[in-house]
């Protein structure tokens, strides 16, 4: 890792963390409502993967703010969406769980667990016959890896050698259900070993995530078929805002916090003499400022009009006939 | 007693009475259910009878059907109706048809509980009401609980019926307080006249019963009339007798529902009224329903997409004036 990369990773992870902390505060103030799934603790996955997979299509579940920002979505537009404002990426119609931006090949923001996987596979099929070798990146949780949609997807992707990276964020919990209660093993890459290359990595280490996704990207780009990565990680916060987290122990949380992806990158970079201390201070300040700007933007942004209720349901042509 | 406590008590008592009653679903065990309906049951009955499943709705219902065939009385919880679409094949192609296809030889004593409706800013994939789908399927029984008393009695009875029951709950009702009369011998298939009146029959179910009641208070004052409110309770079968008795008296009917208007459940109720009670009516039936859009996240748009007490009041008042009430 060179110093520029480390700086970039650090800044994006810090920005993501600050964004989430602030989103939580704004939720408490009532500026954000509904479900809010925070990515705090899992920033290495979001940033490392998006910085490696820059070109192809991205399909994700609902815990996706930081992933979207790492992909290049403007934090202002993400925050405005969380606030339900018209200037938000989804015009306030989607909210936290539904961030979409085709310009960034970023296709949501799907809140039906496992629901986006067959869609990602279909997109990979299209890319293959279109001769687009950048392929598809599909990210999902341990819980989703128990769904029928998941098993159907890995089978089809492997059978047809589709250019897709399956990225499993194993944070051990699906809301309050520990993976060991509902899966025969907790190392979930075992589920697909006979279908495609499958690895398990440390998802708390942004460099490891980056390097593995680079490897996967080269693999799918060469037309060799799908690739599977399981990243061990942990969400520090509850599943969503109303989760008291009583199903897990403080000790477990502390173990993962001691492997914090942001703090550890900083320590390692300092130890290796890659980045000087002053950079981090400046980066922290800048990240806070950027998030503050996003919040100010969201606060100033406008409420949609009631007349917009029926907008965006159909294209112009169809809207004229369907009412 | 709270609505969720009433549901909990119904399941608890059923499990106590009959060892063959088991519950299964996502987070129903150690976590106690995402709306705390199954709280305490895991500790009391153990993991064999209180089953934490993976996120696999098709299997939750499919497995439950298999358990039912084997002689158990499963109560499956689908976290919300939105996810029940993944189990639709098992519910419709299997559960609803096995008795009939087997010439009456198979029984499927299955209860599938699911909360739905618009909660608060959960956006399009978490806010649907799909009762119209279930109520259109022959072979299914569909109950819709609007209050703790019905929730308790109907769920307990549903568990002991020998046919598949879709048991609908509403996400905003779990913390509703209400009295439960444990001595009542409630018939879950019958609609209930919640409030008697002379001039307008308002027909509703689930959360819209509560919202209609609020609206009725204002309407009665404003127009100096009285309204009768019917809570349907059972959506399939539909208790037309209770509806007919009321409409014969009031001569006017309003249906209030939260689901989308086109093809919504109220369309069936409206059609039945028009078919069977046309000559009793002094005014066209009024339907107040959700808009035909996916539910938006923004609060203002969300409220614009569903009936609220104020909108129900305004719509009924203007309809009443147009029709000379
Ligand atoms: C089909 C479906 N079933 C259930 C849910 C409710 N639900 C939302 S998130 C979730 C847990 C998902 O866990 P996981 O896949 O591990 O992702 P994580 O939240 O840990 O990131 C559940 C059960 C849903 N959204 N969709
Ligand atoms: Mg998880």
PDB file of N, CA and C in Angstrom, chain A residues 178-251:
ATOM      1  N   UNK A 178     -28.130 -15.282  15.765  1.00  0.00           N
ATOM      2  CA  UNK A 178     -26.722 -15.586  15.511  1.00  0.00           C
ATOM      3  C   UNK A 178     -26.630 -16.636  14.405  1.00  0.00           C
ATOM      4  N   UNK A 179     -25.654 -16.463  13.551  1.00  0.00           N
ATOM      5  CA  UNK A 179     -25.528 -17.342  12.391  1.00  0.00           C
ATOM      6  C   UNK A 179     -25.407 -18.823  12.796  1.00  0.00           C
ATOM      7  N   UNK A 180     -24.813 -19.063  13.953  1.00  0.00           N
ATOM      8  CA  UNK A 180     -24.611 -20.468  14.359  1.00  0.00           C
ATOM      9  C   UNK A 180     -25.926 -21.181  14.692  1.00  0.00           C
ATOM     10  N   UNK A 181     -26.989 -20.436  14.933  1.00  0.00           N
ATOM     11  CA  UNK A 181     -28.277 -21.085  15.236  1.00  0.00           C
ATOM     12  C   UNK A 181     -28.980 -21.536  13.965  1.00  0.00           C
ATOM     13  N   UNK A 182     -28.604 -20.970  12.847  1.00  0.00           N
ATOM     14  CA  UNK A 182     -29.380 -21.199  11.623  1.00  0.00           C
ATOM     15  C   UNK A 182     -28.535 -21.639  10.427  1.00  0.00           C
ATOM     16  N   UNK A 183     -27.260 -21.919  10.680  1.00  0.00           N
ATOM     17  CA  UNK A 183     -26.392 -22.409   9.607  1.00  0.00           C
ATOM     18  C   UNK A 183     -25.518 -23.509  10.208  1.00  0.00           C
ATOM     19  N   UNK A 184     -25.208 -24.551   9.433  1.00  0.00           N
ATOM     20  CA  UNK A 184     -24.407 -25.650  10.001  1.00  0.00           C
ATOM     21  C   UNK A 184     -22.969 -25.236  10.329  1.00  0.00           C
ATOM     22  N   UNK A 185     -22.512 -24.130   9.778  1.00  0.00           N
ATOM     23  CA  UNK A 185     -21.163 -23.641  10.097  1.00  0.00           C
ATOM     24  C   UNK A 185     -21.182 -22.124  10.030  1.00  0.00           C
ATOM     25  N   UNK A 186     -20.236 -21.497  10.724  1.00  0.00           N
ATOM     26  CA  UNK A 186     -20.227 -20.025  10.715  1.00  0.00           C
ATOM     27  C   UNK A 186     -19.278 -19.465   9.659  1.00  0.00           C
ATOM     28  N   UNK A 187     -18.390 -20.325   9.138  1.00  0.00           N
ATOM     29  CA  UNK A 187     -17.515 -19.864   8.066  1.00  0.00           C
ATOM     30  C   UNK A 187     -18.266 -20.108   6.765  1.00  0.00           C
ATOM     31  N   UNK A 188     -18.920 -19.073   6.302  1.00  0.00           N
ATOM     32  CA  UNK A 188     -19.968 -19.258   5.299  1.00  0.00           C
ATOM     33  C   UNK A 188     -19.458 -19.506   3.883  1.00  0.00           C
ATOM     34  N   UNK A 189     -18.182 -19.240   3.653  1.00  0.00           N
ATOM     35  CA  UNK A 189     -17.665 -19.515   2.308  1.00  0.00           C
ATOM     36  C   UNK A 189     -17.725 -21.007   1.997  1.00  0.00           C
ATOM     37  N   UNK A 190     -17.854 -21.818   3.065  1.00  0.00           N
ATOM     38  CA  UNK A 190     -18.026 -23.266   2.859  1.00  0.00           C
ATOM     39  C   UNK A 190     -19.247 -23.595   2.012  1.00  0.00           C
ATOM     40  N   UNK A 191     -20.216 -22.687   2.027  1.00  0.00           N
ATOM     41  CA  UNK A 191     -21.447 -22.956   1.281  1.00  0.00           C
ATOM     42  C   UNK A 191     -21.223 -23.007  -0.225  1.00  0.00           C
ATOM     43  N   UNK A 192     -20.177 -22.354  -0.695  1.00  0.00           N
ATOM     44  CA  UNK A 192     -20.052 -22.225  -2.149  1.00  0.00           C
ATOM     45  C   UNK A 192     -18.757 -22.796  -2.707  1.00  0.00           C
ATOM     46  N   UNK A 193     -17.964 -23.427  -1.847  1.00  0.00           N
ATOM     47  CA  UNK A 193     -16.636 -23.881  -2.279  1.00  0.00           C
ATOM     48  C   UNK A 193     -16.657 -24.746  -3.532  1.00  0.00           C
ATOM     49  N   UNK A 194     -17.718 -25.515  -3.715  1.00  0.00           N
ATOM     50  CA  UNK A 194     -17.768 -26.368  -4.906  1.00  0.00           C
ATOM     51  C   UNK A 194     -18.284 -25.651  -6.149  1.00  0.00           C
ATOM     52  N   UNK A 195     -18.680 -24.414  -5.969  1.00  0.00           N
ATOM     53  CA  UNK A 195     -19.253 -23.682  -7.103  1.00  0.00           C
ATOM     54  C   UNK A 195     -18.260 -22.717  -7.752  1.00  0.00           C
ATOM     55  N   UNK A 196     -17.395 -22.140  -6.913  1.00  0.00           N
ATOM     56  CA  UNK A 196     -16.531 -21.064  -7.415  1.00  0.00           C
ATOM     57  C   UNK A 196     -15.403 -20.848  -6.406  1.00  0.00           C
ATOM     58  N   UNK A 197     -14.362 -20.121  -6.805  1.00  0.00           N
ATOM     59  CA  UNK A 197     -13.326 -19.816  -5.821  1.00  0.00           C
ATOM     60  C   UNK A 197     -13.965 -19.047  -4.669  1.00  0.00           C
ATOM     61  N   UNK A 198     -13.648 -19.456  -3.446  1.00  0.00           N
ATOM     62  CA  UNK A 198     -14.281 -18.823  -2.293  1.00  0.00           C
ATOM     63  C   UNK A 198     -13.251 -18.635  -1.197  1.00  0.00           C
ATOM     64  N   UNK A 199     -13.179 -17.425  -0.677  1.00  0.00           N
ATOM     65  CA  UNK A 199     -12.192 -17.140   0.367  1.00  0.00           C
ATOM     66  C   UNK A 199     -12.851 -16.447   1.548  1.00  0.00           C
ATOM     67  N   UNK A 200     -12.184 -16.551   2.689  1.00  0.00           N
ATOM     68  CA  UNK A 200     -12.647 -15.850   3.886  1.00  0.00           C
ATOM     69  C   UNK A 200     -11.539 -14.885   4.283  1.00  0.00           C
ATOM     70  N   UNK A 201     -11.897 -13.630   4.473  1.00  0.00           N
ATOM     71  CA  UNK A 201     -10.878 -12.631   4.801  1.00  0.00           C
ATOM     72  C   UNK A 201     -11.278 -11.840   6.047  1.00  0.00           C
ATOM     73  N   UNK A 202     -10.316 -11.041   6.521  1.00  0.00           N
ATOM     74  CA  UNK A 202     -10.581 -10.171   7.660  1.00  0.00           C
ATOM     75  C   UNK A 202     -11.218  -8.877   7.153  1.00  0.00           C
ATOM     76  N   UNK A 203     -12.482  -8.740   7.393  1.00  0.00           N
ATOM     77  CA  UNK A 203     -13.206  -7.565   6.907  1.00  0.00           C
ATOM     78  C   UNK A 203     -12.984  -6.319   7.738  1.00  0.00           C
ATOM     79  N   UNK A 204     -12.162  -6.430   8.775  1.00  0.00           N
ATOM     80  CA  UNK A 204     -11.852  -5.240   9.575  1.00  0.00           C
ATOM     81  C   UNK A 204     -10.579  -4.575   9.047  1.00  0.00           C
ATOM     82  N   UNK A 205      -9.989  -5.157   8.011  1.00  0.00           N
ATOM     83  CA  UNK A 205      -8.742  -4.623   7.466  1.00  0.00           C
ATOM     84  C   UNK A 205      -8.988  -4.144   6.038  1.00  0.00           C
ATOM     85  N   UNK A 206      -8.997  -2.842   5.873  1.00  0.00           N
ATOM     86  CA  UNK A 206      -9.367  -2.261   4.581  1.00  0.00           C
ATOM     87  C   UNK A 206      -8.416  -2.694   3.462  1.00  0.00           C
ATOM     88  N   UNK A 207      -7.125  -2.861   3.801  1.00  0.00           N
ATOM     89  CA  UNK A 207      -6.164  -3.243   2.766  1.00  0.00           C
ATOM     90  C   UNK A 207      -6.415  -4.673   2.294  1.00  0.00           C
ATOM     91  N   UNK A 208      -6.750  -5.523   3.253  1.00  0.00           N
ATOM     92  CA  UNK A 208      -7.031  -6.909   2.895  1.00  0.00           C
ATOM     93  C   UNK A 208      -8.286  -6.990   2.010  1.00  0.00           C
ATOM     94  N   UNK A 209      -9.292  -6.211   2.371  1.00  0.00           N
ATOM     95  CA  UNK A 209     -10.514  -6.195   1.569  1.00  0.00           C
ATOM     96  C   UNK A 209     -10.187  -5.716   0.155  1.00  0.00           C
ATOM     97  N   UNK A 210      -9.457  -4.633   0.107  1.00  0.00           N
ATOM     98  CA  UNK A 210      -9.101  -4.059  -1.198  1.00  0.00           C
ATOM     99  C   UNK A 210      -8.362  -5.071  -2.075  1.00  0.00           C
ATOM    100  N   UNK A 211      -7.355  -5.685  -1.490  1.00  0.00           N
ATOM    101  CA  UNK A 211      -6.544  -6.613  -2.280  1.00  0.00           C
ATOM    102  C   UNK A 211      -7.341  -7.821  -2.756  1.00  0.00           C
ATOM    103  N   UNK A 212      -8.218  -8.314  -1.890  1.00  0.00           N
ATOM    104  CA  UNK A 212      -8.994  -9.491  -2.286  1.00  0.00           C
ATOM    105  C   UNK A 212     -10.005  -9.139  -3.376  1.00  0.00           C
ATOM    106  N   UNK A 213     -10.619  -7.974  -3.247  1.00  0.00           N
ATOM    107  CA  UNK A 213     -11.585  -7.582  -4.287  1.00  0.00           C
ATOM    108  C   UNK A 213     -10.849  -7.332  -5.609  1.00  0.00           C
ATOM    109  N   UNK A 214      -9.620  -6.814  -5.550  1.00  0.00           N
ATOM    110  CA  UNK A 214      -8.815  -6.651  -6.767  1.00  0.00           C
ATOM    111  C   UNK A 214      -8.595  -8.014  -7.436  1.00  0.00           C
ATOM    112  N   UNK A 215      -8.263  -8.998  -6.610  1.00  0.00           N
ATOM    113  CA  UNK A 215      -8.040 -10.337  -7.134  1.00  0.00           C
ATOM    114  C   UNK A 215      -9.322 -10.875  -7.789  1.00  0.00           C
ATOM    115  N   UNK A 216     -10.415 -10.675  -7.086  1.00  0.00           N
ATOM    116  CA  UNK A 216     -11.697 -11.156  -7.591  1.00  0.00           C
ATOM    117  C   UNK A 216     -12.060 -10.459  -8.897  1.00  0.00           C
ATOM    118  N   UNK A 217     -11.789  -9.178  -8.931  1.00  0.00           N
ATOM    119  CA  UNK A 217     -12.103  -8.386 -10.115  1.00  0.00           C
ATOM    120  C   UNK A 217     -11.319  -8.906 -11.326  1.00  0.00           C
ATOM    121  N   UNK A 218     -10.035  -9.147 -11.132  1.00  0.00           N
ATOM    122  CA  UNK A 218      -9.234  -9.680 -12.240  1.00  0.00           C
ATOM    123  C   UNK A 218      -9.763 -11.027 -12.695  1.00  0.00           C
ATOM    124  N   UNK A 219     -10.181 -11.798 -11.731  1.00  0.00           N
ATOM    125  CA  UNK A 219     -10.691 -13.135 -12.042  1.00  0.00           C
ATOM    126  C   UNK A 219     -11.944 -13.044 -12.905  1.00  0.00           C
ATOM    127  N   UNK A 220     -12.908 -12.254 -12.481  1.00  0.00           N
ATOM    128  CA  UNK A 220     -14.160 -12.195 -13.261  1.00  0.00           C
ATOM    129  C   UNK A 220     -13.954 -11.481 -14.600  1.00  0.00           C
ATOM    130  N   UNK A 221     -13.061 -10.508 -14.599  1.00  0.00           N
ATOM    131  CA  UNK A 221     -12.798  -9.787 -15.856  1.00  0.00           C
ATOM    132  C   UNK A 221     -12.213 -10.702 -16.923  1.00  0.00           C
ATOM    133  N   UNK A 222     -11.509 -11.740 -16.468  1.00  0.00           N
ATOM    134  CA  UNK A 222     -10.915 -12.675 -17.418  1.00  0.00           C
ATOM    135  C   UNK A 222     -11.887 -13.746 -17.883  1.00  0.00           C
ATOM    136  N   UNK A 223     -13.162 -13.569 -17.518  1.00  0.00           N
ATOM    137  CA  UNK A 223     -14.180 -14.495 -18.008  1.00  0.00           C
ATOM    138  C   UNK A 223     -14.145 -15.855 -17.345  1.00  0.00           C
ATOM    139  N   UNK A 224     -13.566 -15.916 -16.139  1.00  0.00           N
ATOM    140  CA  UNK A 224     -13.425 -17.221 -15.488  1.00  0.00           C
ATOM    141  C   UNK A 224     -14.662 -17.620 -14.684  1.00  0.00           C
ATOM    142  N   UNK A 225     -15.636 -16.698 -14.585  1.00  0.00           N
ATOM    143  CA  UNK A 225     -16.844 -17.014 -13.810  1.00  0.00           C
ATOM    144  C   UNK A 225     -16.874 -16.265 -12.501  1.00  0.00           C
ATOM    145  N   UNK A 226     -17.814 -16.627 -11.625  1.00  0.00           N
ATOM    146  CA  UNK A 226     -18.016 -15.872 -10.384  1.00  0.00           C
ATOM    147  C   UNK A 226     -16.931 -16.119  -9.339  1.00  0.00           C
ATOM    148  N   UNK A 227     -16.894 -15.249  -8.334  1.00  0.00           N
ATOM    149  CA  UNK A 227     -15.887 -15.311  -7.270  1.00  0.00           C
ATOM    150  C   UNK A 227     -16.583 -14.930  -5.972  1.00  0.00           C
ATOM    151  N   UNK A 228     -16.225 -15.618  -4.911  1.00  0.00           N
ATOM    152  CA  UNK A 228     -16.929 -15.415  -3.644  1.00  0.00           C
ATOM    153  C   UNK A 228     -15.973 -14.972  -2.538  1.00  0.00           C
ATOM    154  N   UNK A 229     -16.347 -13.898  -1.864  1.00  0.00           N
ATOM    155  CA  UNK A 229     -15.538 -13.424  -0.739  1.00  0.00           C
ATOM    156  C   UNK A 229     -16.415 -13.326   0.501  1.00  0.00           C
ATOM    157  N   UNK A 230     -15.967 -13.941   1.569  1.00  0.00           N
ATOM    158  CA  UNK A 230     -16.631 -13.752   2.857  1.00  0.00           C
ATOM    159  C   UNK A 230     -15.719 -12.891   3.714  1.00  0.00           C
ATOM    160  N   UNK A 231     -16.243 -11.777   4.215  1.00  0.00           N
ATOM    161  CA  UNK A 231     -15.433 -10.906   5.059  1.00  0.00           C
ATOM    162  C   UNK A 231     -15.995 -10.923   6.471  1.00  0.00           C
ATOM    163  N   UNK A 232     -15.155 -11.294   7.420  1.00  0.00           N
ATOM    164  CA  UNK A 232     -15.599 -11.279   8.806  1.00  0.00           C
ATOM    165  C   UNK A 232     -15.598  -9.838   9.299  1.00  0.00           C
ATOM    166  N   UNK A 233     -16.717  -9.391   9.820  1.00  0.00           N
ATOM    167  CA  UNK A 233     -16.784  -8.018  10.320  1.00  0.00           C
ATOM    168  C   UNK A 233     -17.799  -7.935  11.449  1.00  0.00           C
ATOM    169  N   UNK A 234     -18.113  -6.739  11.884  1.00  0.00           N
ATOM    170  CA  UNK A 234     -19.000  -6.582  13.033  1.00  0.00           C
ATOM    171  C   UNK A 234     -19.659  -5.227  12.974  1.00  0.00           C
ATOM    172  N   UNK A 235     -20.956  -5.205  13.266  1.00  0.00           N
ATOM    173  CA  UNK A 235     -21.582  -3.875  13.366  1.00  0.00           C
ATOM    174  C   UNK A 235     -21.605  -3.497  14.833  1.00  0.00           C
ATOM    175  N   UNK A 236     -21.076  -2.303  15.124  1.00  0.00           N
ATOM    176  CA  UNK A 236     -21.000  -1.882  16.528  1.00  0.00           C
ATOM    177  C   UNK A 236     -22.376  -1.504  17.063  1.00  0.00           C
ATOM    178  N   UNK A 237     -23.207  -0.979  16.180  1.00  0.00           N
ATOM    179  CA  UNK A 237     -24.527  -0.509  16.618  1.00  0.00           C
ATOM    180  C   UNK A 237     -25.546  -1.640  16.520  1.00  0.00           C
ATOM    181  N   UNK A 238     -26.771  -1.352  16.939  1.00  0.00           N
ATOM    182  CA  UNK A 238     -27.847  -2.327  16.809  1.00  0.00           C
ATOM    183  C   UNK A 238     -28.174  -2.548  15.339  1.00  0.00           C
ATOM    184  N   UNK A 239     -29.038  -3.511  15.082  1.00  0.00           N
ATOM    185  CA  UNK A 239     -29.415  -3.785  13.692  1.00  0.00           C
ATOM    186  C   UNK A 239     -29.967  -2.534  13.027  1.00  0.00           C
ATOM    187  N   UNK A 240     -30.946  -1.929  13.687  1.00  0.00           N
ATOM    188  CA  UNK A 240     -31.470  -0.642  13.243  1.00  0.00           C
ATOM    189  C   UNK A 240     -31.584   0.189  14.518  1.00  0.00           C
ATOM    190  N   UNK A 241     -32.354   1.267  14.482  1.00  0.00           N
ATOM    191  CA  UNK A 241     -32.307   2.150  15.641  1.00  0.00           C
ATOM    192  C   UNK A 241     -33.037   1.626  16.880  1.00  0.00           C
ATOM    193  N   UNK A 242     -33.977   0.709  16.702  1.00  0.00           N
ATOM    194  CA  UNK A 242     -34.772   0.302  17.868  1.00  0.00           C
ATOM    195  C   UNK A 242     -34.243  -0.972  18.531  1.00  0.00           C
ATOM    196  N   UNK A 243     -33.049  -1.372  18.174  1.00  0.00           N
ATOM    197  CA  UNK A 243     -32.505  -2.642  18.640  1.00  0.00           C
ATOM    198  C   UNK A 243     -31.614  -2.424  19.860  1.00  0.00           C
ATOM    199  N   UNK A 244     -31.988  -3.056  20.971  1.00  0.00           N
ATOM    200  CA  UNK A 244     -31.213  -2.849  22.199  1.00  0.00           C
ATOM    201  C   UNK A 244     -29.971  -3.735  22.238  1.00  0.00           C
ATOM    202  N   UNK A 245     -29.889  -4.699  21.353  1.00  0.00           N
ATOM    203  CA  UNK A 245     -28.673  -5.515  21.250  1.00  0.00           C
ATOM    204  C   UNK A 245     -28.441  -6.465  22.416  1.00  0.00           C
ATOM    205  N   UNK A 246     -29.513  -6.841  23.110  1.00  0.00           N
ATOM    206  CA  UNK A 246     -29.338  -7.706  24.287  1.00  0.00           C
ATOM    207  C   UNK A 246     -28.895  -9.126  23.949  1.00  0.00           C
ATOM    208  N   UNK A 247     -28.953  -9.470  22.674  1.00  0.00           N
ATOM    209  CA  UNK A 247     -28.613 -10.833  22.271  1.00  0.00           C
ATOM    210  C   UNK A 247     -27.117 -11.052  22.152  1.00  0.00           C
ATOM    211  N   UNK A 248     -26.309 -10.018  22.355  1.00  0.00           N
ATOM    212  CA  UNK A 248     -24.873 -10.238  22.245  1.00  0.00           C
ATOM    213  C   UNK A 248     -24.140  -9.599  23.418  1.00  0.00           C
ATOM    214  N   UNK A 249     -22.938 -10.090  23.667  1.00  0.00           N
ATOM    215  CA  UNK A 249     -22.247  -9.665  24.879  1.00  0.00           C
ATOM    216  C   UNK A 249     -21.370  -8.444  24.631  1.00  0.00           C
ATOM    217  N   UNK A 250     -21.136  -7.720  25.722  1.00  0.00           N
ATOM    218  CA  UNK A 250     -20.236  -6.562  25.664  1.00  0.00           C
ATOM    219  C   UNK A 250     -18.830  -6.999  25.268  1.00  0.00           C
ATOM    220  N   UNK A 251     -18.433  -8.163  25.791  1.00  0.00           N
ATOM    221  CA  UNK A 251     -17.066  -8.646  25.518  1.00  0.00           C
ATOM    222  C   UNK A 251     -16.863  -8.847  24.014  1.00  0.00           C
TER     223      UNK A 251
END
